[in-house]
PDB file of N, CA and C in Angstrom:
ATOM      1  N   LEU E   1     -94.786 -77.014 -12.740  1.00  0.00           N
ATOM      2  CA  LEU E   1     -93.811 -76.102 -13.874  1.00  0.00           C
ATOM      3  C   LEU E   1     -92.286 -77.088 -13.639  1.00  0.00           C
ATOM      4  N   ALA E   2     -92.128 -78.462 -12.869  1.00  0.00           N
ATOM      5  CA  ALA E   2     -91.313 -78.982 -13.813  1.00  0.00           C
ATOM      6  C   ALA E   2     -91.559 -79.410 -14.593  1.00  0.00           C
ATOM      7  N   ALA E   3     -92.732 -79.689 -15.276  1.00  0.00           N
ATOM      8  CA  ALA E   3     -92.534 -80.472 -16.439  1.00  0.00           C
ATOM      9  C   ALA E   3     -92.316 -79.330 -17.469  1.00  0.00           C
ATOM     10  N   ARG E   4     -92.405 -78.207 -17.479  1.00  0.00           N
ATOM     11  CA  ARG E   4     -91.931 -77.455 -18.074  1.00  0.00           C
ATOM     12  C   ARG E   4     -90.590 -76.987 -18.191  1.00  0.00           C
ATOM     13  N   GLY E   5     -89.607 -77.645 -16.971  1.00  0.00           N
ATOM     14  CA  GLY E   5     -88.320 -77.071 -16.445  1.00  0.00           C
ATOM     15  C   GLY E   5     -88.228 -75.828 -16.049  1.00  0.00           C
ATOM     16  N   ILE E   6     -89.299 -75.814 -15.334  1.00  0.00           N
ATOM     17  CA  ILE E   6     -89.536 -74.587 -14.153  1.00  0.00           C
ATOM     18  C   ILE E   6     -88.810 -75.187 -12.679  1.00  0.00           C
ATOM     19  N   VAL E   7     -87.938 -74.970 -12.521  1.00  0.00           N
ATOM     20  CA  VAL E   7     -87.891 -75.866 -10.926  1.00  0.00           C
ATOM     21  C   VAL E   7     -87.280 -74.306  -9.947  1.00  0.00           C
ATOM     22  N   ALA E   8     -88.401 -74.091  -9.005  1.00  0.00           N
ATOM     23  CA  ALA E   8     -87.556 -73.343  -7.776  1.00  0.00           C
ATOM     24  C   ALA E   8     -86.766 -73.796  -6.915  1.00  0.00           C
ATOM     25  N   PRO E   9     -85.952 -72.535  -6.940  1.00  0.00           N
ATOM     26  CA  PRO E   9     -84.322 -72.848  -5.909  1.00  0.00           C
ATOM     27  C   PRO E   9     -85.065 -73.280  -4.547  1.00  0.00           C
ATOM     28  N   PRO E  10     -83.667 -73.993  -4.194  1.00  0.00           N
ATOM     29  CA  PRO E  10     -84.685 -74.756  -3.071  1.00  0.00           C
ATOM     30  C   PRO E  10     -84.186 -73.848  -1.664  1.00  0.00           C
ATOM     31  N   ALA E  11     -85.098 -74.439  -0.857  1.00  0.00           N
ATOM     32  CA  ALA E  11     -85.481 -72.752   0.046  1.00  0.00           C
ATOM     33  C   ALA E  11     -84.305 -73.205   1.240  1.00  0.00           C
ATOM     34  N   LYS E  12     -83.677 -71.650   1.853  1.00  0.00           N
ATOM     35  CA  LYS E  12     -82.850 -71.500   2.419  1.00  0.00           C
ATOM     36  C   LYS E  12     -83.160 -72.072   3.679  1.00  0.00           C
ATOM     37  N   GLN E  13     -81.841 -72.703   4.092  1.00  0.00           N
ATOM     38  CA  GLN E  13     -82.484 -73.102   5.337  1.00  0.00           C
ATOM     39  C   GLN E  13     -81.707 -72.353   6.295  1.00  0.00           C
ATOM     40  N   THR E  14     -82.907 -72.409   7.648  1.00  0.00           N
ATOM     41  CA  THR E  14     -82.060 -71.141   8.858  1.00  0.00           C
ATOM     42  C   THR E  14     -81.812 -72.186   9.139  1.00  0.00           C
ATOM     43  N   ARG E  15     -80.487 -71.544  10.459  1.00  0.00           N
ATOM     44  CA  ARG E  15     -79.856 -72.055  11.549  1.00  0.00           C
ATOM     45  C   ARG E  15     -80.947 -72.512  12.270  1.00  0.00           C
ATOM     46  N   GLU E  16     -80.472 -73.463  13.052  1.00  0.00           N
ATOM     47  CA  GLU E  16     -81.403 -73.794  14.555  1.00  0.00           C
ATOM     48  C   GLU E  16     -80.954 -72.917  15.622  1.00  0.00           C
ATOM     49  N   SER E  17     -82.772 -72.978  16.518  1.00  0.00           N
ATOM     50  CA  SER E  17     -82.824 -72.462  17.219  1.00  0.00           C
ATOM     51  C   SER E  17     -81.801 -73.539  17.971  1.00  0.00           C
ATOM     52  N   GLY E  18     -81.461 -72.592  19.340  1.00  0.00           N
ATOM     53  CA  GLY E  18     -80.747 -72.786  20.277  1.00  0.00           C
ATOM     54  C   GLY E  18     -79.996 -72.664  21.304  1.00  0.00           C
ATOM     55  N   GLY E  19     -79.167 -72.785  22.208  1.00  0.00           N
ATOM     56  CA  GLY E  19     -78.784 -72.248  23.359  1.00  0.00           C
ATOM     57  C   GLY E  19     -77.530 -71.646  22.565  1.00  0.00           C
ATOM     58  N   GLY E  20     -77.300 -70.258  22.935  1.00  0.00           N
ATOM     59  CA  GLY E  20     -76.908 -68.887  22.784  1.00  0.00           C
ATOM     60  C   GLY E  20     -75.329 -68.849  23.241  1.00  0.00           C
ATOM     61  N   GLU E  21     -74.499 -67.827  23.196  1.00  0.00           N
ATOM     62  CA  GLU E  21     -73.786 -67.687  23.336  1.00  0.00           C
ATOM     63  C   GLU E  21     -73.505 -67.552  24.798  1.00  0.00           C
ATOM     64  N   GLY E  22     -74.895 -67.259  25.924  1.00  0.00           N
ATOM     65  CA  GLY E  22     -74.219 -66.652  26.935  1.00  0.00           C
ATOM     66  C   GLY E  22     -74.830 -65.406  27.069  1.00  0.00           C
ATOM     67  N   GLY E  23     -75.289 -64.006  28.134  1.00  0.00           N
ATOM     68  CA  GLY E  23     -74.987 -62.873  27.874  1.00  0.00           C
ATOM     69  C   GLY E  23     -75.869 -62.094  26.916  1.00  0.00           C
ATOM     70  N   GLU E  24     -76.682 -60.941  27.438  1.00  0.00           N
ATOM     71  CA  GLU E  24     -77.184 -60.699  26.747  1.00  0.00           C
ATOM     72  C   GLU E  24     -77.490 -59.660  25.091  1.00  0.00           C
ATOM     73  N   GLY E  25     -77.777 -59.617  23.869  1.00  0.00           N
ATOM     74  CA  GLY E  25     -77.567 -59.273  23.050  1.00  0.00           C
ATOM     75  C   GLY E  25     -78.273 -57.720  23.065  1.00  0.00           C
ATOM     76  N   ALA E  26     -78.297 -56.959  21.726  1.00  0.00           N
ATOM     77  CA  ALA E  26     -79.050 -56.014  21.659  1.00  0.00           C
ATOM     78  C   ALA E  26     -80.013 -55.835  21.730  1.00  0.00           C
ATOM     79  N   GLN E  27     -80.817 -57.378  20.718  1.00  0.00           N
ATOM     80  CA  GLN E  27     -82.321 -57.210  20.734  1.00  0.00           C
ATOM     81  C   GLN E  27     -82.610 -58.992  21.262  1.00  0.00           C
ATOM     82  N   GLY E  28     -81.534 -60.175  21.474  1.00  0.00           N
ATOM     83  CA  GLY E  28     -82.104 -61.044  21.531  1.00  0.00           C
ATOM     84  C   GLY E  28     -81.677 -61.367  23.229  1.00  0.00           C
ATOM     85  N   SER E  29     -82.507 -62.948  23.956  1.00  0.00           N
ATOM     86  CA  SER E  29     -82.129 -63.432  25.228  1.00  0.00           C
ATOM     87  C   SER E  29     -81.156 -63.757  24.964  1.00  0.00           C
ATOM     88  N   SER E  30     -81.073 -64.429  25.847  1.00  0.00           N
ATOM     89  CA  SER E  30     -79.342 -65.435  26.678  1.00  0.00           C
ATOM     90  C   SER E  30     -79.830 -66.240  25.687  1.00  0.00           C
ATOM     91  N   ALA E  31     -81.343 -67.226  25.953  1.00  0.00           N
ATOM     92  CA  ALA E  31     -80.773 -68.725  25.262  1.00  0.00           C
ATOM     93  C   ALA E  31     -81.256 -68.721  23.472  1.00  0.00           C
ATOM     94  N   SER E  32     -81.258 -67.489  22.886  1.00  0.00           N
ATOM     95  CA  SER E  32     -81.379 -67.315  21.806  1.00  0.00           C
ATOM     96  C   SER E  32     -79.822 -67.101  20.610  1.00  0.00           C
ATOM     97  N   GLN E  33     -79.915 -67.482  19.656  1.00  0.00           N
ATOM     98  CA  GLN E  33     -78.553 -67.430  18.784  1.00  0.00           C
ATOM     99  C   GLN E  33     -78.904 -66.395  17.683  1.00  0.00           C
ATOM    100  N   LEU E  34     -80.206 -65.251  17.908  1.00  0.00           N
ATOM    101  CA  LEU E  34     -80.157 -64.381  17.415  1.00  0.00           C
ATOM    102  C   LEU E  34     -79.864 -63.233  17.957  1.00  0.00           C
ATOM    103  N   ALA E  35     -78.712 -62.069  17.338  1.00  0.00           N
ATOM    104  CA  ALA E  35     -78.469 -60.182  17.801  1.00  0.00           C
ATOM    105  C   ALA E  35     -79.447 -59.585  18.175  1.00  0.00           C
ATOM    106  N   GLU E  36     -79.572 -59.393  16.804  1.00  0.00           N
ATOM    107  CA  GLU E  36     -80.767 -58.416  16.255  1.00  0.00           C
ATOM    108  C   GLU E  36     -81.708 -58.539  15.087  1.00  0.00           C
ATOM    109  N   VAL E  37     -82.737 -57.598  15.181  1.00  0.00           N
ATOM    110  CA  VAL E  37     -83.187 -57.827  13.976  1.00  0.00           C
ATOM    111  C   VAL E  37     -83.423 -56.462  13.323  1.00  0.00           C
ATOM    112  N   LEU E  38     -82.584 -56.462  12.195  1.00  0.00           N
ATOM    113  CA  LEU E  38     -82.038 -55.161  11.107  1.00  0.00           C
ATOM    114  C   LEU E  38     -83.467 -54.376  10.507  1.00  0.00           C
ATOM    115  N   GLU E  39     -84.278 -55.287   9.713  1.00  0.00           N
ATOM    116  CA  GLU E  39     -84.847 -54.951   9.005  1.00  0.00           C
ATOM    117  C   GLU E  39     -85.974 -55.575   8.267  1.00  0.00           C
ATOM    118  N   TYR E  40     -87.158 -55.297   7.913  1.00  0.00           N
ATOM    119  CA  TYR E  40     -88.422 -56.007   7.535  1.00  0.00           C
ATOM    120  C   TYR E  40     -88.492 -55.725   6.186  1.00  0.00           C
ATOM    121  N   ARG E  41     -88.873 -57.233   5.160  1.00  0.00           N
ATOM    122  CA  ARG E  41     -89.115 -56.480   3.940  1.00  0.00           C
ATOM    123  C   ARG E  41     -90.802 -57.791   3.346  1.00  0.00           C
ATOM    124  N   ARG E  42     -91.178 -57.763   2.165  1.00  0.00           N
ATOM    125  CA  ARG E  42     -91.696 -58.461   2.058  1.00  0.00           C
ATOM    126  C   ARG E  42     -91.902 -59.310   0.768  1.00  0.00           C
ATOM    127  N   TYR E  43     -91.668 -60.328   0.473  1.00  0.00           N
ATOM    128  CA  TYR E  43     -91.115 -60.861  -0.278  1.00  0.00           C
ATOM    129  C   TYR E  43     -91.878 -62.128  -0.577  1.00  0.00           C
ATOM    130  N   MET E  44     -92.126 -62.067  -2.098  1.00  0.00           N
ATOM    131  CA  MET E  44     -93.119 -63.458  -2.531  1.00  0.00           C
ATOM    132  C   MET E  44     -94.225 -63.670  -1.548  1.00  0.00           C
ATOM    133  N   GLY E  45     -95.250 -62.589  -1.107  1.00  0.00           N
ATOM    134  CA  GLY E  45     -96.002 -62.885  -0.504  1.00  0.00           C
ATOM    135  C   GLY E  45     -96.256 -62.894   1.332  1.00  0.00           C
ATOM    136  N   ASN E  46     -95.014 -63.100   1.490  1.00  0.00           N
ATOM    137  CA  ASN E  46     -94.547 -63.337   3.091  1.00  0.00           C
ATOM    138  C   ASN E  46     -93.590 -62.587   3.806  1.00  0.00           C
ATOM    139  N   ASP E  47     -94.160 -62.503   4.721  1.00  0.00           N
ATOM    140  CA  ASP E  47     -93.330 -61.268   5.872  1.00  0.00           C
ATOM    141  C   ASP E  47     -91.288 -61.703   6.525  1.00  0.00           C
ATOM    142  N   GLN E  48     -90.696 -61.100   6.125  1.00  0.00           N
ATOM    143  CA  GLN E  48     -89.138 -61.330   6.266  1.00  0.00           C
ATOM    144  C   GLN E  48     -88.983 -60.636   7.299  1.00  0.00           C
ATOM    145  N   TRP E  49     -87.749 -60.743   8.123  1.00  0.00           N
ATOM    146  CA  TRP E  49     -87.144 -59.749   8.463  1.00  0.00           C
ATOM    147  C   TRP E  49     -85.487 -60.237   8.717  1.00  0.00           C
ATOM    148  N   ARG E  50     -84.499 -59.673   8.356  1.00  0.00           N
ATOM    149  CA  ARG E  50     -82.941 -59.319   8.769  1.00  0.00           C
ATOM    150  C   ARG E  50     -82.636 -59.618   9.231  1.00  0.00           C
ATOM    151  N   VAL E  51     -82.025 -60.240   9.925  1.00  0.00           N
ATOM    152  CA  VAL E  51     -81.407 -60.796  11.273  1.00  0.00           C
ATOM    153  C   VAL E  51     -80.258 -61.036  11.476  1.00  0.00           C
ATOM    154  N   ARG E  52     -79.641 -59.968  12.390  1.00  0.00           N
ATOM    155  CA  ARG E  52     -78.216 -60.723  12.450  1.00  0.00           C
ATOM    156  C   ARG E  52     -77.989 -61.904  14.004  1.00  0.00           C
ATOM    157  N   TRP E  53     -76.865 -62.800  13.645  1.00  0.00           N
ATOM    158  CA  TRP E  53     -76.709 -64.032  14.424  1.00  0.00           C
ATOM    159  C   TRP E  53     -75.551 -64.068  15.642  1.00  0.00           C
ATOM    160  N   ARG E  54     -75.967 -64.121  16.549  1.00  0.00           N
ATOM    161  CA  ARG E  54     -74.319 -64.090  17.318  1.00  0.00           C
ATOM    162  C   ARG E  54     -73.606 -64.944  16.599  1.00  0.00           C
ATOM    163  N   GLY E  55     -72.141 -64.467  17.533  1.00  0.00           N
ATOM    164  CA  GLY E  55     -71.486 -65.573  17.119  1.00  0.00           C
ATOM    165  C   GLY E  55     -70.625 -65.186  15.793  1.00  0.00           C
ATOM    166  N   ASP E  56     -70.774 -65.536  14.522  1.00  0.00           N
ATOM    167  CA  ASP E  56     -70.226 -65.303  13.124  1.00  0.00           C
ATOM    168  C   ASP E  56     -70.461 -64.352  12.857  1.00  0.00           C
ATOM    169  N   GLY E  57     -71.353 -63.502  13.225  1.00  0.00           N
ATOM    170  CA  GLY E  57     -72.111 -62.015  13.170  1.00  0.00           C
ATOM    171  C   GLY E  57     -73.133 -62.256  11.559  1.00  0.00           C
ATOM    172  N   GLY E  58     -73.084 -63.310  11.065  1.00  0.00           N
ATOM    173  CA  GLY E  58     -73.495 -63.499  10.130  1.00  0.00           C
ATOM    174  C   GLY E  58     -75.511 -62.703   9.637  1.00  0.00           C
ATOM    175  N   GLU E  59     -75.694 -62.270   8.315  1.00  0.00           N
ATOM    176  CA  GLU E  59     -77.007 -61.606   8.115  1.00  0.00           C
ATOM    177  C   GLU E  59     -77.321 -63.165   7.754  1.00  0.00           C
ATOM    178  N   SER E  60     -79.388 -62.590   7.730  1.00  0.00           N
ATOM    179  CA  SER E  60     -79.830 -63.202   7.008  1.00  0.00           C
ATOM    180  C   SER E  60     -81.162 -62.944   6.398  1.00  0.00           C
ATOM    181  N   TRP E  61     -82.431 -63.243   5.728  1.00  0.00           N
ATOM    182  CA  TRP E  61     -83.856 -63.353   6.314  1.00  0.00           C
ATOM    183  C   TRP E  61     -84.879 -64.488   6.479  1.00  0.00           C
ATOM    184  N   GLU E  62     -85.126 -63.657   7.295  1.00  0.00           N
ATOM    185  CA  GLU E  62     -85.960 -64.975   8.151  1.00  0.00           C
ATOM    186  C   GLU E  62     -87.357 -64.864   8.481  1.00  0.00           C
ATOM    187  N   ARG E  63     -88.676 -65.788   8.534  1.00  0.00           N
ATOM    188  CA  ARG E  63     -89.191 -65.646   8.883  1.00  0.00           C
ATOM    189  C   ARG E  63     -89.808 -65.554  10.651  1.00  0.00           C
ATOM    190  N   TRP E  64     -90.779 -65.418  10.435  1.00  0.00           N
ATOM    191  CA  TRP E  64     -92.300 -64.844  11.895  1.00  0.00           C
ATOM    192  C   TRP E  64     -90.962 -65.782  13.285  1.00  0.00           C
ATOM    193  N   ALA E  65     -91.375 -66.902  12.904  1.00  0.00           N
ATOM    194  CA  ALA E  65     -91.067 -68.183  13.481  1.00  0.00           C
ATOM    195  C   ALA E  65     -89.627 -68.303  14.399  1.00  0.00           C
ATOM    196  N   VAL E  66     -89.043 -67.910  13.099  1.00  0.00           N
ATOM    197  CA  VAL E  66     -87.303 -67.574  14.099  1.00  0.00           C
ATOM    198  C   VAL E  66     -87.007 -66.861  15.052  1.00  0.00           C
ATOM    199  N   LEU E  67     -88.112 -65.713  15.112  1.00  0.00           N
ATOM    200  CA  LEU E  67     -87.812 -64.793  15.799  1.00  0.00           C
ATOM    201  C   LEU E  67     -87.953 -65.144  17.432  1.00  0.00           C
ATOM    202  N   ASP E  68     -87.395 -65.737  18.046  1.00  0.00           N
ATOM    203  CA  ASP E  68     -87.815 -66.529  19.360  1.00  0.00           C
ATOM    204  C   ASP E  68     -87.890 -65.794  21.219  1.00  0.00           C
ATOM    205  N   GLY E  69     -87.653 -64.544  20.607  1.00  0.00           N
ATOM    206  CA  GLY E  69     -87.279 -63.965  21.755  1.00  0.00           C
ATOM    207  C   GLY E  69     -89.132 -62.879  21.682  1.00  0.00           C
ATOM    208  N   GLU E  70     -89.194 -62.329  23.190  1.00  0.00           N
ATOM    209  CA  GLU E  70     -90.162 -60.960  23.257  1.00  0.00           C
ATOM    210  C   GLU E  70     -89.649 -60.193  22.234  1.00  0.00           C
ATOM    211  N   ALA E  71     -88.272 -59.482  23.210  1.00  0.00           N
ATOM    212  CA  ALA E  71     -87.815 -58.309  22.423  1.00  0.00           C
ATOM    213  C   ALA E  71     -87.534 -58.414  21.075  1.00  0.00           C
ATOM    214  N   LEU E  72     -87.011 -59.603  20.417  1.00  0.00           N
ATOM    215  CA  LEU E  72     -86.672 -59.684  18.965  1.00  0.00           C
ATOM    216  C   LEU E  72     -88.331 -59.598  18.156  1.00  0.00           C
ATOM    217  N   ARG E  73     -89.406 -59.926  18.799  1.00  0.00           N
ATOM    218  CA  ARG E  73     -90.855 -59.654  18.101  1.00  0.00           C
ATOM    219  C   ARG E  73     -91.348 -58.380  18.091  1.00  0.00           C
ATOM    220  N   GLU E  74     -91.052 -57.872  19.067  1.00  0.00           N
ATOM    221  CA  GLU E  74     -91.485 -56.107  19.008  1.00  0.00           C
ATOM    222  C   GLU E  74     -90.319 -55.215  18.456  1.00  0.00           C
ATOM    223  N   ARG E  75     -89.635 -55.543  18.048  1.00  0.00           N
ATOM    224  CA  ARG E  75     -88.629 -54.846  17.197  1.00  0.00           C
ATOM    225  C   ARG E  75     -89.352 -55.459  16.012  1.00  0.00           C
ATOM    226  N   ALA E  76     -89.210 -56.244  15.704  1.00  0.00           N
ATOM    227  CA  ALA E  76     -89.816 -56.918  14.399  1.00  0.00           C
ATOM    228  C   ALA E  76     -90.972 -56.510  13.870  1.00  0.00           C
ATOM    229  N   ALA E  77     -91.529 -56.261  15.346  1.00  0.00           N
ATOM    230  CA  ALA E  77     -93.481 -55.514  14.539  1.00  0.00           C
ATOM    231  C   ALA E  77     -93.283 -54.329  14.601  1.00  0.00           C
ATOM    232  N   ALA E  78     -92.506 -53.623  14.978  1.00  0.00           N
ATOM    233  CA  ALA E  78     -92.477 -52.474  14.862  1.00  0.00           C
ATOM    234  C   ALA E  78     -91.598 -51.736  13.601  1.00  0.00           C
ATOM    235  N   LEU E  79     -90.396 -53.020  12.951  1.00  0.00           N
ATOM    236  CA  LEU E  79     -90.143 -52.319  11.515  1.00  0.00           C
ATOM    237  C   LEU E  79     -91.206 -53.187  10.538  1.00  0.00           C
ATOM    238  N   ARG E  80     -92.241 -53.810  11.105  1.00  0.00           N
ATOM    239  CA  ARG E  80     -93.085 -54.193  10.021  1.00  0.00           C
ATOM    240  C   ARG E  80     -94.030 -52.686  10.379  1.00  0.00           C
ATOM    241  N   GLU E  81     -94.737 -52.224  10.883  1.00  0.00           N
ATOM    242  CA  GLU E  81     -95.249 -50.975  11.410  1.00  0.00           C
ATOM    243  C   GLU E  81     -94.741 -49.449  10.327  1.00  0.00           C
ATOM    244  N   GLU E  82     -93.719 -49.602  10.633  1.00  0.00           N
ATOM    245  CA  GLU E  82     -92.440 -48.687   9.761  1.00  0.00           C
ATOM    246  C   GLU E  82     -92.670 -48.878   8.802  1.00  0.00           C
ATOM    247  N   ARG E  83     -92.720 -49.735   7.850  1.00  0.00           N
ATOM    248  CA  ARG E  83     -92.775 -49.875   6.653  1.00  0.00           C
ATOM    249  C   ARG E  83     -94.291 -50.113   6.097  1.00  0.00           C
ATOM    250  N   ARG E  84     -95.205 -50.521   7.153  1.00  0.00           N
ATOM    251  CA  ARG E  84     -96.806 -50.284   6.248  1.00  0.00           C
ATOM    252  C   ARG E  84     -96.872 -48.876   6.530  1.00  0.00           C
ATOM    253  N   GLY E  85     -96.470 -47.729   7.321  1.00  0.00           N
ATOM    254  CA  GLY E  85     -97.213 -46.739   7.690  1.00  0.00           C
ATOM    255  C   GLY E  85     -97.050 -45.791   6.957  1.00  0.00           C
TER     256      GLY E  85
END
């Protein structure tokens, strides 16, 4: 595609998982920087979830691998089933 002048947009970088700010969020564990999972979509053949981050409260679309807590993954699976249902 590059030979035709078509260039894919750069991959969006995700925030690194790591130490949280302490305390339990609505969905995340105390070690997660994710506060909660908000929405599900299928984008370009990939499952993605809109998440809210702790600290700045920013939101982004992320893959399953970024959902680093059991409660986050349970919520993500429920959202996916609702959408497919």
